[in-house]
mmCIF file of C-alpha atoms in Angstrom:
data_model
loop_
_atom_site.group_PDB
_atom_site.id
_atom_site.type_symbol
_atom_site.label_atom_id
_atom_site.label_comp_id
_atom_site.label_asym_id
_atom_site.label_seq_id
_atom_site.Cartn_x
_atom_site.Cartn_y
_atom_site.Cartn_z
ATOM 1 C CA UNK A 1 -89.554 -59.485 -58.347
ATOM 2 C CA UNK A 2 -91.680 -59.268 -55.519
ATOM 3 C CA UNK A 3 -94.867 -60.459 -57.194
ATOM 4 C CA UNK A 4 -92.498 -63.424 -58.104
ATOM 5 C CA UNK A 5 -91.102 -64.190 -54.187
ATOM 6 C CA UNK A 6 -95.080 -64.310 -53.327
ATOM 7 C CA UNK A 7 -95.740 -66.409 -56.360
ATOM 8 C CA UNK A 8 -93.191 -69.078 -55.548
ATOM 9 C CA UNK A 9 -94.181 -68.763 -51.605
ATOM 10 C CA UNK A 10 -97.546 -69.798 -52.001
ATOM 11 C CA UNK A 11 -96.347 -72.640 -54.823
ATOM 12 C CA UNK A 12 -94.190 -74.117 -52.334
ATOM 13 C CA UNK A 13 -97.276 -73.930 -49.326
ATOM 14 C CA UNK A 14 -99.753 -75.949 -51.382
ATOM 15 C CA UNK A 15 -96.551 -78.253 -52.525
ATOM 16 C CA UNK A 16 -95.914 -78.622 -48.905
ATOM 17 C CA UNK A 17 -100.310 -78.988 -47.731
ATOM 18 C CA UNK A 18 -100.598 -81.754 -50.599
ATOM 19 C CA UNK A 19 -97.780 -83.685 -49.743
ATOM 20 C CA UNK A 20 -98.449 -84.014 -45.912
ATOM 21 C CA UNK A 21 -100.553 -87.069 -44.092
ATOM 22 C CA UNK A 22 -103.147 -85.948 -42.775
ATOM 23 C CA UNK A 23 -103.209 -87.384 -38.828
ATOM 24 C CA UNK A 24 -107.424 -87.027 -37.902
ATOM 25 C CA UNK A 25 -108.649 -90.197 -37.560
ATOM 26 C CA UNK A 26 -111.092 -91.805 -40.095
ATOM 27 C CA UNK A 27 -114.877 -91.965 -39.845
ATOM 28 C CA UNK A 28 -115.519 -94.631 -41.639
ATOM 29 C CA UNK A 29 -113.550 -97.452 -43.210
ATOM 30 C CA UNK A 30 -114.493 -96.369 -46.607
ATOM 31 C CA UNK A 31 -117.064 -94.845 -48.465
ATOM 32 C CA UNK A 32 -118.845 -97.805 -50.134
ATOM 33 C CA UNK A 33 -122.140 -97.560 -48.142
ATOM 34 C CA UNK A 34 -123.134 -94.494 -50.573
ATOM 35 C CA UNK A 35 -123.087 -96.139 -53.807
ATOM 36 C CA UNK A 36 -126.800 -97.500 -53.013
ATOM 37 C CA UNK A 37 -128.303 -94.121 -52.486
ATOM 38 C CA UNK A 38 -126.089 -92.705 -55.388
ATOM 39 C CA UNK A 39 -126.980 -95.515 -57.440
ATOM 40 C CA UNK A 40 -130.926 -94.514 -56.763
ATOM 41 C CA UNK A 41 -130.918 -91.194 -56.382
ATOM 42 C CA UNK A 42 -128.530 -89.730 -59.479
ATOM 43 C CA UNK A 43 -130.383 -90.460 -62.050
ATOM 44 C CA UNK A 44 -128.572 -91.210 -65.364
ATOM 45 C CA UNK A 45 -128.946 -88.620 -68.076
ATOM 46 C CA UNK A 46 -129.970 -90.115 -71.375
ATOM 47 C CA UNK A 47 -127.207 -89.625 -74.165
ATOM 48 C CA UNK A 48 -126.129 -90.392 -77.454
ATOM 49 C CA UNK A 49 -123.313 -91.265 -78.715
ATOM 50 C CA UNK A 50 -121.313 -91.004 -82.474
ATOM 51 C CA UNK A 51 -117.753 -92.178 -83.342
ATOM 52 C CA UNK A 52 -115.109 -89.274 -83.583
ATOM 53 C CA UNK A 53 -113.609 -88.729 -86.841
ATOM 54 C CA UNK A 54 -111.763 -91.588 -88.269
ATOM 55 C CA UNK A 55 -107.879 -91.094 -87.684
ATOM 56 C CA UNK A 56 -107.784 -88.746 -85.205
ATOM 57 C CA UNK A 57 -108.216 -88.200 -81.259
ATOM 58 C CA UNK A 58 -107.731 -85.870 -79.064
ATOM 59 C CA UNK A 59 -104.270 -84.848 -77.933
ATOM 60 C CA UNK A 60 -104.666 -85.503 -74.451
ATOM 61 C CA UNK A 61 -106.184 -88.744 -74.857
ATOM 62 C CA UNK A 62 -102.954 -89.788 -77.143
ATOM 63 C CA UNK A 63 -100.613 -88.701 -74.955
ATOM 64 C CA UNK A 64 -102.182 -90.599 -71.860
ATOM 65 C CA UNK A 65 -102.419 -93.586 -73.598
ATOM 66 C CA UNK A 66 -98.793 -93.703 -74.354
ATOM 67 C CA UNK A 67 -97.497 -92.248 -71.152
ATOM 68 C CA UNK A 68 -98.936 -95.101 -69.701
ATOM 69 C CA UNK A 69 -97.740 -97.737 -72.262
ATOM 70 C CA UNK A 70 -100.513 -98.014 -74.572
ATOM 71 C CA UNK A 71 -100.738 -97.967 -78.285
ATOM 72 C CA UNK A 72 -103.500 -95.348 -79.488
ATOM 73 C CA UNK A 73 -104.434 -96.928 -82.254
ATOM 74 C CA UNK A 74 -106.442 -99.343 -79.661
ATOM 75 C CA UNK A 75 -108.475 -96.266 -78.536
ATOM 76 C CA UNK A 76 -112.186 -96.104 -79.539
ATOM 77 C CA UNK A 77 -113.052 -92.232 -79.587
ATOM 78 C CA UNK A 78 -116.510 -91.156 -79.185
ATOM 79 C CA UNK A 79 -118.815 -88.308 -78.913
ATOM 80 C CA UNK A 80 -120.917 -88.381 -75.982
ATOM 81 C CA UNK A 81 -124.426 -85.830 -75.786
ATOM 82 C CA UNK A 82 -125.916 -85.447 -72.487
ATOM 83 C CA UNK A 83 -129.632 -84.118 -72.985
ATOM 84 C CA UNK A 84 -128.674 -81.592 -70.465
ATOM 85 C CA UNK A 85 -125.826 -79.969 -72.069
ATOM 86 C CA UNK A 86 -125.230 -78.494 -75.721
ATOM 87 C CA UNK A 87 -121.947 -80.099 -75.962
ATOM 88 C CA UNK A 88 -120.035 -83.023 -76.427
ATOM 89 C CA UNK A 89 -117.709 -84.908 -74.326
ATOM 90 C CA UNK A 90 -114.619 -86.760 -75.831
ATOM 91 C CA UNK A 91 -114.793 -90.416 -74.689
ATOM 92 C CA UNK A 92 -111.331 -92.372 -74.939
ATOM 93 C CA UNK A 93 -112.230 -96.299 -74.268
ATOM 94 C CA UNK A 94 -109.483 -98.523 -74.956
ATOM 95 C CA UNK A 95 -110.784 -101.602 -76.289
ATOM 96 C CA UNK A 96 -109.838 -104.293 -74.119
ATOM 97 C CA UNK A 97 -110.882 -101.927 -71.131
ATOM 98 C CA UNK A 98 -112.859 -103.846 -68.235
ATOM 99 C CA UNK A 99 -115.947 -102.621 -68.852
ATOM 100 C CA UNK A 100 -118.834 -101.949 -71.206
ATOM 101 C CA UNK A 101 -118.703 -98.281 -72.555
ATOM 102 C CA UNK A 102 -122.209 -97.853 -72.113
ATOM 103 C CA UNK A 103 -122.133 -98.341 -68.108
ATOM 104 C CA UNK A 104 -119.190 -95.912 -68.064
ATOM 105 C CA UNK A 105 -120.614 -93.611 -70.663
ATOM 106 C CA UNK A 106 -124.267 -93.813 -68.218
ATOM 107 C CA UNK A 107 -122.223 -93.572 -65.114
ATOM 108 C CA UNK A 108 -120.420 -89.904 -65.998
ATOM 109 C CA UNK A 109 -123.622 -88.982 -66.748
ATOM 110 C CA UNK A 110 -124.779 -89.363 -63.376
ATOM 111 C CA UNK A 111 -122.724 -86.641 -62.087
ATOM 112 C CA UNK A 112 -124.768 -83.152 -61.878
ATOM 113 C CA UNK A 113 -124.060 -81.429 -65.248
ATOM 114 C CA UNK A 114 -122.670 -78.978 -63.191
ATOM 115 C CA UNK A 115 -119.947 -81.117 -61.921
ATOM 116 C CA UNK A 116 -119.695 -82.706 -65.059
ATOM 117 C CA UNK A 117 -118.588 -79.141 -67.286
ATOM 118 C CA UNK A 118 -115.623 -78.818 -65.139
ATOM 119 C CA UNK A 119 -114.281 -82.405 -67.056
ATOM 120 C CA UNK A 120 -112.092 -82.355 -70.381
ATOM 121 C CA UNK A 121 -111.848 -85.917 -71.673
ATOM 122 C CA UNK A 122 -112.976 -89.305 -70.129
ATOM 123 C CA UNK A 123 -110.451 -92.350 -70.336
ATOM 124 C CA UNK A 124 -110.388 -95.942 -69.536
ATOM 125 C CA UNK A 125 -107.409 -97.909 -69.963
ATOM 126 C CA UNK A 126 -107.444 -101.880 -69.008
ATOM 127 C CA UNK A 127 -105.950 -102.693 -65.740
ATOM 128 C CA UNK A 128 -105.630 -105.698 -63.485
ATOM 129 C CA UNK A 129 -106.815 -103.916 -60.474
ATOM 130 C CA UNK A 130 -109.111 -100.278 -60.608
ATOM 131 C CA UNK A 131 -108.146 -97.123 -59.750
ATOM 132 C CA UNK A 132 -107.884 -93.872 -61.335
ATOM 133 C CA UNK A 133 -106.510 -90.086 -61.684
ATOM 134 C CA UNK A 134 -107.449 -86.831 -62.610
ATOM 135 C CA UNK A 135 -104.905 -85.171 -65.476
ATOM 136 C CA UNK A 136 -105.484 -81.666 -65.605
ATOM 137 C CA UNK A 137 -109.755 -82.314 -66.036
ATOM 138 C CA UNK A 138 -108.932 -85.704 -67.947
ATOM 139 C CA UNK A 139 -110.601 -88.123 -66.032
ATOM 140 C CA UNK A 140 -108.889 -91.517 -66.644
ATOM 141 C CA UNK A 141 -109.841 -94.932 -64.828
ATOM 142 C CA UNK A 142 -108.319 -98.697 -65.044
ATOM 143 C CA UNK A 143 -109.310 -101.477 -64.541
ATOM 144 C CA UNK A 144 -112.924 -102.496 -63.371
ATOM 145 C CA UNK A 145 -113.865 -98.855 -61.733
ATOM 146 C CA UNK A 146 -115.643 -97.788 -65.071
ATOM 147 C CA UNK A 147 -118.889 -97.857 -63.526
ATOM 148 C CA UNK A 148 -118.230 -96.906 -59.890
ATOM 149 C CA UNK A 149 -120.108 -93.825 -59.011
ATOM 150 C CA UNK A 150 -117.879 -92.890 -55.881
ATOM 151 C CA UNK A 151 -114.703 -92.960 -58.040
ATOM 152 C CA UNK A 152 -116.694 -90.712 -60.924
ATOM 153 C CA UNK A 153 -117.368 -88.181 -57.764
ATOM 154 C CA UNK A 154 -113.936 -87.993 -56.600
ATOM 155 C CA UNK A 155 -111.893 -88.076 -59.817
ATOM 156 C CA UNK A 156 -114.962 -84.958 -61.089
ATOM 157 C CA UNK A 157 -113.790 -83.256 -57.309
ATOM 158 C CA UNK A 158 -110.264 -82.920 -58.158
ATOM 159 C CA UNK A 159 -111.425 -80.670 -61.218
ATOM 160 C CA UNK A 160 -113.749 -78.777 -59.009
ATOM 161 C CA UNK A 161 -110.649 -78.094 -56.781
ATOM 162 C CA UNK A 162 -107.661 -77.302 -58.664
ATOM 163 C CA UNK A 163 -109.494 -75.312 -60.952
ATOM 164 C CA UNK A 164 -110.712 -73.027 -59.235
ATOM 165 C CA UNK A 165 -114.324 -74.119 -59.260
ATOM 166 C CA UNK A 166 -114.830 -74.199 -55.621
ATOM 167 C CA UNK A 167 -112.981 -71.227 -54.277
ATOM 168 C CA UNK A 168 -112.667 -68.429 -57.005
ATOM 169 C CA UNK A 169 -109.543 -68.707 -59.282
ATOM 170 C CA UNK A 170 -107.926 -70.931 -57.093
ATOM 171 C CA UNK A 171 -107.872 -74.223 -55.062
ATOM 172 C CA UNK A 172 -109.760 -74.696 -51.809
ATOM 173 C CA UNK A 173 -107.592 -77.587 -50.588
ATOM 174 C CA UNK A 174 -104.230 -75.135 -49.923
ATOM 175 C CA UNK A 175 -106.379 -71.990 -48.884
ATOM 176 C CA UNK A 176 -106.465 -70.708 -45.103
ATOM 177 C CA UNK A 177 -109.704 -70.934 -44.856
ATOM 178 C CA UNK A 178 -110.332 -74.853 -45.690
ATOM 179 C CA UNK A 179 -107.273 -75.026 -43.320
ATOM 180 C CA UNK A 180 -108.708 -73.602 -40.791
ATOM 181 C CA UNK A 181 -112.308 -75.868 -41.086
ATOM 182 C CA UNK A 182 -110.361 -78.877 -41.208
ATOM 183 C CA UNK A 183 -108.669 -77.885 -37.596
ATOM 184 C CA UNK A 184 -112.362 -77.667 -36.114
ATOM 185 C CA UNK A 185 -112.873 -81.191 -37.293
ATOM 186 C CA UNK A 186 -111.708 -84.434 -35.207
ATOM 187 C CA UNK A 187 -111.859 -86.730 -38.445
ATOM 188 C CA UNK A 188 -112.027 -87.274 -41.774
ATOM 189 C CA UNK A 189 -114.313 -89.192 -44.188
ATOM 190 C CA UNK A 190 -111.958 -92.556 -44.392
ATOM 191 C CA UNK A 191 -108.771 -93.632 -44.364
ATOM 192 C CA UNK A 192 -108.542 -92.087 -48.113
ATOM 193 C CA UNK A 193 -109.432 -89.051 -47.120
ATOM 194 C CA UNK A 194 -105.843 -89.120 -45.347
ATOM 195 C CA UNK A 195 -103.833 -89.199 -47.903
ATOM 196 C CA UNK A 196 -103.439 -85.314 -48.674
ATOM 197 C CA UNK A 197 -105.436 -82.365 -48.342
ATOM 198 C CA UNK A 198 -106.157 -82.756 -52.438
ATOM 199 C CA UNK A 199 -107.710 -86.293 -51.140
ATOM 200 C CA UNK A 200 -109.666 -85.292 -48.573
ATOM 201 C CA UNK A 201 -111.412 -82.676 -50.185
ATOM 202 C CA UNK A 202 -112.222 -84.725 -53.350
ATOM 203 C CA UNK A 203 -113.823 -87.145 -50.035
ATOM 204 C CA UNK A 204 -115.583 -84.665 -48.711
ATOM 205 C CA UNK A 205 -117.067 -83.721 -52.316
ATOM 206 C CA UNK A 206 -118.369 -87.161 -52.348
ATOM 207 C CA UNK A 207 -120.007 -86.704 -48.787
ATOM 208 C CA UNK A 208 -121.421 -83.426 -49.832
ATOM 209 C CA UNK A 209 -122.855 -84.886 -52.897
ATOM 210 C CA UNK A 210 -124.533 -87.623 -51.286
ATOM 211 C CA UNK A 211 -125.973 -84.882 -48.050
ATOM 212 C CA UNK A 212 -127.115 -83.116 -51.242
ATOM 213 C CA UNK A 213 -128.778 -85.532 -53.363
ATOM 214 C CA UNK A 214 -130.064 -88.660 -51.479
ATOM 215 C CA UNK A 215 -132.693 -88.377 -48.946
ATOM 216 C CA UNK A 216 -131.307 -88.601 -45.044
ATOM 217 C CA UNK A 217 -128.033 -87.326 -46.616
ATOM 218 C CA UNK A 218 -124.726 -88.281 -45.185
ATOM 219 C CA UNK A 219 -125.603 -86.827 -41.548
ATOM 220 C CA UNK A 220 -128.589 -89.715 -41.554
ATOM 221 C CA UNK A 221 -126.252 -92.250 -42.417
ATOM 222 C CA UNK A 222 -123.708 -91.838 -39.935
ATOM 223 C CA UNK A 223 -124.616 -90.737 -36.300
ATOM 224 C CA UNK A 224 -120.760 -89.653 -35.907
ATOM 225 C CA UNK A 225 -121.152 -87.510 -39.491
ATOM 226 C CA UNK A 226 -120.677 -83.947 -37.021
ATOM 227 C CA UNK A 227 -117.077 -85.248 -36.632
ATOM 228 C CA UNK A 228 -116.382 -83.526 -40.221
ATOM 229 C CA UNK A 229 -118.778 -81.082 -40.353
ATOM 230 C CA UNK A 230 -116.695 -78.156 -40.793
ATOM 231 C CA UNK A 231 -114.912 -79.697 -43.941
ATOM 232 C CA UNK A 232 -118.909 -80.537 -44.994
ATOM 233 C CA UNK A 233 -119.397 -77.517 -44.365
ATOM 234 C CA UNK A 234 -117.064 -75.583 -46.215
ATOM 235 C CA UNK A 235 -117.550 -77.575 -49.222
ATOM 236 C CA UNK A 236 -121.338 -77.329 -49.117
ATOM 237 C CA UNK A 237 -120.589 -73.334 -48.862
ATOM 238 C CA UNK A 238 -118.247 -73.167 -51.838
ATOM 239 C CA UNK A 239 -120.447 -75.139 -54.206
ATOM 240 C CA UNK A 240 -123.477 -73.728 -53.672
ATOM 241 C CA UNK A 241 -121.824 -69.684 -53.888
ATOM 242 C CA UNK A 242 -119.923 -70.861 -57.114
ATOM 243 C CA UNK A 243 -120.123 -70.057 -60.386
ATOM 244 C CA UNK A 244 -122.167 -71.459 -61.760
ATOM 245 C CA UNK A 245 -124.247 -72.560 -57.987
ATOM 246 C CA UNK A 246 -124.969 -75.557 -56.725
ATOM 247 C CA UNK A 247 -122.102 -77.796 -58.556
ATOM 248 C CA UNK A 248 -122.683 -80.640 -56.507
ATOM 249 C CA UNK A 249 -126.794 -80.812 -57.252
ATOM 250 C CA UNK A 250 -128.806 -82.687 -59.891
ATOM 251 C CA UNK A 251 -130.621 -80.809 -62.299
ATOM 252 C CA UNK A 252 -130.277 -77.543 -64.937
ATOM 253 C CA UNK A 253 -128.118 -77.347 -67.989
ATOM 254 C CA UNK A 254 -124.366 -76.627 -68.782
ATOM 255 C CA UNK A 255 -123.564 -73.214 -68.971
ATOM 256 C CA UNK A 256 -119.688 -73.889 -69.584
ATOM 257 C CA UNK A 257 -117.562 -76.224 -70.412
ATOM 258 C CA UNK A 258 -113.637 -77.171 -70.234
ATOM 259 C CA UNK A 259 -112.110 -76.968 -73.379
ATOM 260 C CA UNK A 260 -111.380 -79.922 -75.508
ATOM 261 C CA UNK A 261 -107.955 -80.791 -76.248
ATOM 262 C CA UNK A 262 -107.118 -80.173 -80.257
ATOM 263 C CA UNK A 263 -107.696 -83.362 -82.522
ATOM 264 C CA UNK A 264 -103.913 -85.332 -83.897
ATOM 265 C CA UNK A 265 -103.885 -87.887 -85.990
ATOM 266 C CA UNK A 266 -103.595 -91.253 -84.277
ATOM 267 C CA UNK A 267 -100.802 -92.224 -85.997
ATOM 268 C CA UNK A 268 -97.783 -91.886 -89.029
ATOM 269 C CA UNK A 269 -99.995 -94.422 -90.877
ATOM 270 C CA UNK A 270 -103.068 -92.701 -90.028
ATOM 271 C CA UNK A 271 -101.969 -89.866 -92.445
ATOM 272 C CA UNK A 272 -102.810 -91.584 -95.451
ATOM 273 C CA UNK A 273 -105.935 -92.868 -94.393
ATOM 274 C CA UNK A 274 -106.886 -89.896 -92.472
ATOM 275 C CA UNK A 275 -108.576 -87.766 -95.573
ATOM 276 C CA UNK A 276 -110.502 -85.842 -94.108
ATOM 277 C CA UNK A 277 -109.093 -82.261 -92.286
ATOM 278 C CA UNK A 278 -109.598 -82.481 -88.370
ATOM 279 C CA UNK A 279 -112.543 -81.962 -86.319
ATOM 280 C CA UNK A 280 -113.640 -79.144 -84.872
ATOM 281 C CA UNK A 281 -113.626 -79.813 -80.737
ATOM 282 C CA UNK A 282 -114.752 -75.974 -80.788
ATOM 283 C CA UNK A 283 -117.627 -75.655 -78.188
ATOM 284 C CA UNK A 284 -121.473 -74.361 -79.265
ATOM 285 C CA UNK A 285 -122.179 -70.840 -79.495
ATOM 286 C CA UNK A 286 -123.379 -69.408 -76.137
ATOM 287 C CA UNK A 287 -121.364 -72.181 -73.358
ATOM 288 C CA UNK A 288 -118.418 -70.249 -71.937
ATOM 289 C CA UNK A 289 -115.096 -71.706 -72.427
ATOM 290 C CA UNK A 290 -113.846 -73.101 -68.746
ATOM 291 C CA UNK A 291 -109.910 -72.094 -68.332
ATOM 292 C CA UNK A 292 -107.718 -75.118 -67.947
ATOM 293 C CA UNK A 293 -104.799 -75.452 -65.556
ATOM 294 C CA UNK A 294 -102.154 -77.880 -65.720
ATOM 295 C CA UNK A 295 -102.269 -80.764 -62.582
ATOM 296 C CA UNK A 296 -101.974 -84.518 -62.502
ATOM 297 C CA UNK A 297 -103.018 -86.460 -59.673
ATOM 298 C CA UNK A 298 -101.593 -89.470 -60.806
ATOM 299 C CA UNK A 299 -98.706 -89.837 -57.922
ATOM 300 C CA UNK A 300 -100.970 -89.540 -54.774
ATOM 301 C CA UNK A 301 -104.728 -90.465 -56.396
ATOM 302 C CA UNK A 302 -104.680 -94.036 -56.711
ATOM 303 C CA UNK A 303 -108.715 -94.030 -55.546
ATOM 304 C CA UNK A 304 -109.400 -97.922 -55.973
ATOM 305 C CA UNK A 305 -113.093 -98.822 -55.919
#
C-alpha cells in the first residue's frame, strides 16, 4: 500500500508539471533559424527501402490511422535500412500524404542513429496544415512537416524523455533536478517551449542538437543563448552520460532499438488475399530490445513547422 500512495504521488506531480504554462519569457520567436545549419550539417544516412508484406501493417500504425479517421487500407508500409543500423524501421505513409516519402524517409535519417533507436514506427497522415505528435515512440506528422528537420528533433525528443532515455528509467521533464535547472534560467527557447515542461524539453533537445552538431552551435547564434543555459545544460549532461552516450551526436551504429509493434492484417478482406503468415518485426540478433512505455502527446504537441 505504501509503495502504491508513492506511486500515485509522483503520477499526479508529473500530471500536474506537464499540464502547467510555463511563465519564462521566450528567447526567440521560434526556432526556424536552425534548419540551415541542420540542413548542412546532419548529413542524411543512405537507406533502402522494401515494401512490407502484402496485407498486413503494423498494429500501431492501424490503429493511428483510424483513431484519426483514416482508412488503413490507404497506408503504404515500408521497410526502411539505415546503413548505420542492423534494423529496420516501419514506415506508415498514407498515400495522399503532403509529401514525397523519400524526403521524409531521408529526413528521419538525419537524426543521430542514436536518437533515432529510441523511435517505434514513423507516420504521415495528409493534413491541411502540419503538425505532429509523438504516440508512445510512434512518430506521426500531417500535413506538409514531412521533411522538417526541427519537427523530426522534437517529435524524436519526446521519446528520449518519457522513456527514460535521458534520465535513467524515467523522464527528465517531471524530475527535481530538471526542475531545479529550469529555475536558474530567465527564458526558454520560444514561445513553444512554453507550452509544458514535456515541450520545453523536447525544445531544448533541438537546441542541444544543433550546439552539438553545427559549427558555432546554438550559443554562436544567439548572443542571449546563456538565458537557458541551465536547461542546455542539463540536457547536454543527460545525453552525453546515457545509455547508450552521446544521443544527440552524429555518428556510430545502433546498439538498440524500440520494439516494433506486431504485424495485423489490414483488413476483413485482407484475409483472403493475405496468404502468406505474418512478418516477423523481431529485431537482429545482437541490438537490445528498448522497453516501451505507454504516452501520447497528441493533446498538448501540436509542433507546427
Amino acid at each position: 500500500m505504501h509503495i502504491s500512495i508513492i506511486s500515485t504521488t509522483v503520477t499526479l506531480l508529473a500530471a500536474l508539471v506537464s499540464s502547467q504554462r510555463l511563465t519564462k519569457p521566450p528567447l526567440q520567436q521560434d526556432l526556424e533559424n536552425l534548419q540551415a545549419g541542420f540542413a548542412n550539417n546532419l548529413r542524411i544516412v543512405a537507406s533502402t527501402r522494401t515494401a512490407f508484406q502484402a496485407g498486413y501493417i503494423p498494429a500501431d500504425c492501424k490503429n493511428i490511422a483510424q483513431r484519426e479517421g483514416f482508412n488503413p487500407a490507404d497506408i503504404q508500409t515500408w521497410n526502411v535500412k539505415y546503413a548505420d543500423c542492423s534494423a529496420v524501421w516501419v514506415f506508415c505513409y498514407h498515400r495522399s500524404s503532403n509529401g514525397l516519402l523519400s524526403a521524409f524517409v531521408d529526413t528521419f535519417g538525419r537524426l543521430p542513429v542514436h536518437t533515432r533507436q529510441f523511435q517505434r514506427h514513423i507516420v504521415s497522415l495528409p493534413a491541411s496544415s502540419g503538425y505532429a505528435y509523438n504516440d508512445g515512440g510512434n512518430l506521426v506528422f500531417f500535413g506538409n512537416v514531412l521533411s522538417n528537420i526541427n519537427v523530426h528533433i522534437h517529435e524524436a525528443a519526446h521519446s528520449l524523455d518519457l522513456l527514460g532515455a535521458f534520465y535513467p528509467d524515467k523522464p527528465l521533464y517531471s524530475s527535481t533536478k530538471w526542475i531545479n535547472e529550469y529555475n536558474l534560467d530567465s527564458a526558454v527557447p520560444d514561445p513553444y517551449a512554453q507550452t509544458n515542461q514535456i515541450e520545453n524539453v523536447a525544445q531544448n533537445t533541438v537546441v542541444t542538437t544543433y550546439e552539438r552538431n553545427v559549427p558555432g552551435g546554438f550559443f554562436g547564434l544567439n548572443p542571449n543563448a546563456n538565458r537557458i543555459f541551465h536547461q542546455f545544460a542539463t540536457v547536454d549532461t543527460e545525453q552525453r552520460e546515457a545509455n547508450p552516450a552521446n544521443l544527440l551526436i552524429v555518428g556510430g551504429t545502433c546498439t538498440g532499438r524500440l520494439a516494433n509493434s506486431n504485424p495485423v492484417l489490414i483488413s476483413s478482406t485482407a484475409r483472403v488475399q493475405a496468404v502468406e503468415a505474418a512478418p516477423s518485426v523481431a529485431l537482429p540478433p545482437g541490438l537490445a530490445t528498448i522497453k516501451g512505455v505507454a504516452f501520447n502527446t497528441n493533446e498538448t504537441c501540436h509542433i507546427r513547422g
